[in-house]
Rosetta silent file (secondary structure, phi, psi, omega in degrees, C-alpha in Angstrom):
SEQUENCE: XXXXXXXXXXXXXXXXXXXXXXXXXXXXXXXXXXXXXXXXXXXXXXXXXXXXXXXXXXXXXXXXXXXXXXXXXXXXXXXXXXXXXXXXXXXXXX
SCORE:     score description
SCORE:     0.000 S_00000001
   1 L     0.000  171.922 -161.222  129.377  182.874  150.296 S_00000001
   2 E  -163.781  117.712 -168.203  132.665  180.973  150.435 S_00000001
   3 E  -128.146  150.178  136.450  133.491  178.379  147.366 S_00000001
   4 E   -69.217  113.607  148.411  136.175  176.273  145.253 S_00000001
   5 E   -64.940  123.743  169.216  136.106  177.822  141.832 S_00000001
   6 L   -99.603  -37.739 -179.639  136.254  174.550  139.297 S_00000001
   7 L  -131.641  104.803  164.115  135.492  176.683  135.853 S_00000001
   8 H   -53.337  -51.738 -156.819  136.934  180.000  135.960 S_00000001
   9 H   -57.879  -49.853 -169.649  135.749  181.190  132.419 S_00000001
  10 H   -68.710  -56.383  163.762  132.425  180.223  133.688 S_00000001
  11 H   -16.852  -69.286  148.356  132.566  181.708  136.843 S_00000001
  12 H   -13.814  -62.170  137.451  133.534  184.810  135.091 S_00000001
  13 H   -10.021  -81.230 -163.428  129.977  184.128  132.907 S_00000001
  14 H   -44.286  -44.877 -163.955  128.282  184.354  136.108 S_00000001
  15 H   -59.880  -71.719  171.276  129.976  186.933  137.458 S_00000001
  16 H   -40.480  -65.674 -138.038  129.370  189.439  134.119 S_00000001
  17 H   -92.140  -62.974  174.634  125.545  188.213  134.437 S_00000001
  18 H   -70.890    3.692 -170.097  124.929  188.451  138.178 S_00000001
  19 H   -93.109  -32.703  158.579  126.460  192.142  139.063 S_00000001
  20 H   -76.624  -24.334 -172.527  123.163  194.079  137.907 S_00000001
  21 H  -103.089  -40.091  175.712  120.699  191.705  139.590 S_00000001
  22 H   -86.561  -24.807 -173.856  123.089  191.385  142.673 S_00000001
  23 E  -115.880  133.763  173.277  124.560  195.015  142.815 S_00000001
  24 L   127.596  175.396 -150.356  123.067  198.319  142.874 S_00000001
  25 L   -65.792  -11.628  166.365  120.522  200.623  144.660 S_00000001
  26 L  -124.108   27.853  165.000  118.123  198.052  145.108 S_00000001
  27 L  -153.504 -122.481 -148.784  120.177  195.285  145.790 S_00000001
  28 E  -107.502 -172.698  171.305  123.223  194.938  147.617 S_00000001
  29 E  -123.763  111.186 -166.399  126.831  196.478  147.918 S_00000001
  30 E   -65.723  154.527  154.821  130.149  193.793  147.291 S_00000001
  31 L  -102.712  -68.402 -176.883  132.218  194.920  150.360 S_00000001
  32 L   -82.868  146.887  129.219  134.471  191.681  149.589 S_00000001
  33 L  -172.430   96.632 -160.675  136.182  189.182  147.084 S_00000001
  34 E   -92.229  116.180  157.244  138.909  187.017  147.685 S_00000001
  35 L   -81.193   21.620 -169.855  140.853  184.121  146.308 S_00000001
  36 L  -136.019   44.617  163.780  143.184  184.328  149.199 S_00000001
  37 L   -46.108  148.344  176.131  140.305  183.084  152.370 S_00000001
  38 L  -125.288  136.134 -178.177  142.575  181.775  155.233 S_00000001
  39 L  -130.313  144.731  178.135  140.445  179.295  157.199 S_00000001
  40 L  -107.032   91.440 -163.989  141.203  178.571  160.859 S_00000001
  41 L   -63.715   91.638  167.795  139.961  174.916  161.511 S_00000001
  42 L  -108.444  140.140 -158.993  138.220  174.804  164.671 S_00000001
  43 L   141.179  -60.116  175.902  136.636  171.443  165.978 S_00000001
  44 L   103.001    6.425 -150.149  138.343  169.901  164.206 S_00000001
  45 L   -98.437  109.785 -178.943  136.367  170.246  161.366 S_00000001
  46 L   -82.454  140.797 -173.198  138.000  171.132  157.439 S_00000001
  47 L   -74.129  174.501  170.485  137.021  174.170  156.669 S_00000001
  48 L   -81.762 -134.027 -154.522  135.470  175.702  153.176 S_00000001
  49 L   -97.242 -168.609 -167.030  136.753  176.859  150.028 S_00000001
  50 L   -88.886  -11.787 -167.653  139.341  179.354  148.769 S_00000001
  51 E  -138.727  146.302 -161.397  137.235  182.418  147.670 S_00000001
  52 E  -146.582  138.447  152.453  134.755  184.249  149.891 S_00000001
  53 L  -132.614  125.636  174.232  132.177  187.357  148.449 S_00000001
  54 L   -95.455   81.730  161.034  130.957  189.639  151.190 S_00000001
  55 E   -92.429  157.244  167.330  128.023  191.222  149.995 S_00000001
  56 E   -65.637  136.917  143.412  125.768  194.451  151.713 S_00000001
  57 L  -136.147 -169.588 -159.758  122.402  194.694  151.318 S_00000001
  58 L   -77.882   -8.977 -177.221  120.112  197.068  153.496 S_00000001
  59 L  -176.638  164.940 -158.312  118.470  194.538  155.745 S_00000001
  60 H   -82.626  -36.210 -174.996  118.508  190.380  155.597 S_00000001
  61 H   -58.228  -26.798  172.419  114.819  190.689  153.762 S_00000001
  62 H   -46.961  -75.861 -164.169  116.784  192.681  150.816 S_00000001
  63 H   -30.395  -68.681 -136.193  119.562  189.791  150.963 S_00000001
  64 H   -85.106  -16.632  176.852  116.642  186.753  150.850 S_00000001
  65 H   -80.919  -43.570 -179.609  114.168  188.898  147.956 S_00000001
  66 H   -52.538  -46.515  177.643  117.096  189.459  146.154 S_00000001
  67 H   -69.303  -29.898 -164.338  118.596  185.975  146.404 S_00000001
  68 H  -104.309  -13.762 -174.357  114.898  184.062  146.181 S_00000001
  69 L   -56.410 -174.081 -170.540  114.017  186.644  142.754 S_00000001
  70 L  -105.714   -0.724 -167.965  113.569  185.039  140.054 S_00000001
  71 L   -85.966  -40.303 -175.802  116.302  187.451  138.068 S_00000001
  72 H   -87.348  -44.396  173.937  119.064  185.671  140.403 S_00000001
  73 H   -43.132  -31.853 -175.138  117.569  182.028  140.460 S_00000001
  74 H   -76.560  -28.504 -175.894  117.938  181.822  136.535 S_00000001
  75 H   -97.255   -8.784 -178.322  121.693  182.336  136.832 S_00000001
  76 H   -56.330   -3.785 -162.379  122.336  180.779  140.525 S_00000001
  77 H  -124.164  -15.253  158.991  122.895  177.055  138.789 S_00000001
  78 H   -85.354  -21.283  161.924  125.926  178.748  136.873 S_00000001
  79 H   -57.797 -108.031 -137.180  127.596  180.033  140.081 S_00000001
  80 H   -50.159  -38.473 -179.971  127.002  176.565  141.695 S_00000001
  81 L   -54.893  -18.267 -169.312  128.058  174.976  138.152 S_00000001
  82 L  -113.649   -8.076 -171.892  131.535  176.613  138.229 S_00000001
  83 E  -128.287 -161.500  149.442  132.474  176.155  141.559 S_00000001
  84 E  -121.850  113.133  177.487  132.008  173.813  144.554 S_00000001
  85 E   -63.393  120.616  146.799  130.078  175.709  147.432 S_00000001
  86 E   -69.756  -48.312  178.901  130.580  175.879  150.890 S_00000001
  87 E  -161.540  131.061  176.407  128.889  177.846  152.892 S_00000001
  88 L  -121.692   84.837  170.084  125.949  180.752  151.898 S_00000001
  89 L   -87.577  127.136  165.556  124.803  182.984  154.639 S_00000001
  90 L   -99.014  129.466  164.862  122.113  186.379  155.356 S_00000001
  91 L  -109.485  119.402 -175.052  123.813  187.694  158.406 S_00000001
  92 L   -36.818  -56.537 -170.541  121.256  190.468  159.846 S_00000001
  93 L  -168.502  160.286 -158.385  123.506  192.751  160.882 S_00000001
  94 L   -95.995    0.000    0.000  127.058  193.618  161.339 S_00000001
C-alpha cells in the first residue's frame, strides 16, 4: 500500500492495533516500510504518496482473508483516517 500520512499519532494508533491481525504465522510478513518512496512518473501521470508497506503473506487468498476479516476491517477506517491512500494491491507472486 503506498499513502500520505496526515495524522502521525494516529497512524501510529493503527499501526500498534493492526501488527497482530496483520503480522504473524497466519497472516503475513512486513518485508517493507518507508517514508522515503521515490516515484518515477511515467505517462505522465503524478504518482502516489510518500510511504509504501510491503507486506508477505503465503498466497494472494491469505492477503484478501486477511484484509476482508473482520479483525482488520474494524481498524482499516483508522489507517485510511490518518493518511491519504494511494494505491492498495494483492500481487500473487513475486
Amino acid at each position: 500500500m503506498n499513502y500520505d500520512v496526515t495524522d502521525p499519532e494516529r497512524l501510529d494508533a493503527y499501526r500498534q492495533a493492526a501488527a497482530p491481525v496483520l503480522l504473524g504465522p497466519d497472516a503475513g510478513e512486513l518485508l517493507a516500510s518507508t517514508d522515503r518512496t521515490v516515484h518515477l512518473h511515467e505517462g505522465g501521470r503524478p504518482s502516489g504518496g510518500t510511504h509504501t508497506v510491503v507486506l508477505r503473506f503465503a498466497d494472494a487468498e491469505q492477503a484478501r482473508a486477511v484484509y476482508e476479516s473482520e479483525d482488520y476491517r474494524a481498524l482499516l477506517e483508522e489507517r485510511l483516517a490518518a493518511t491519504v491512500p494511494h494505491t492498495a494491491m494483492i500481487v500473487p507472486t513475486l
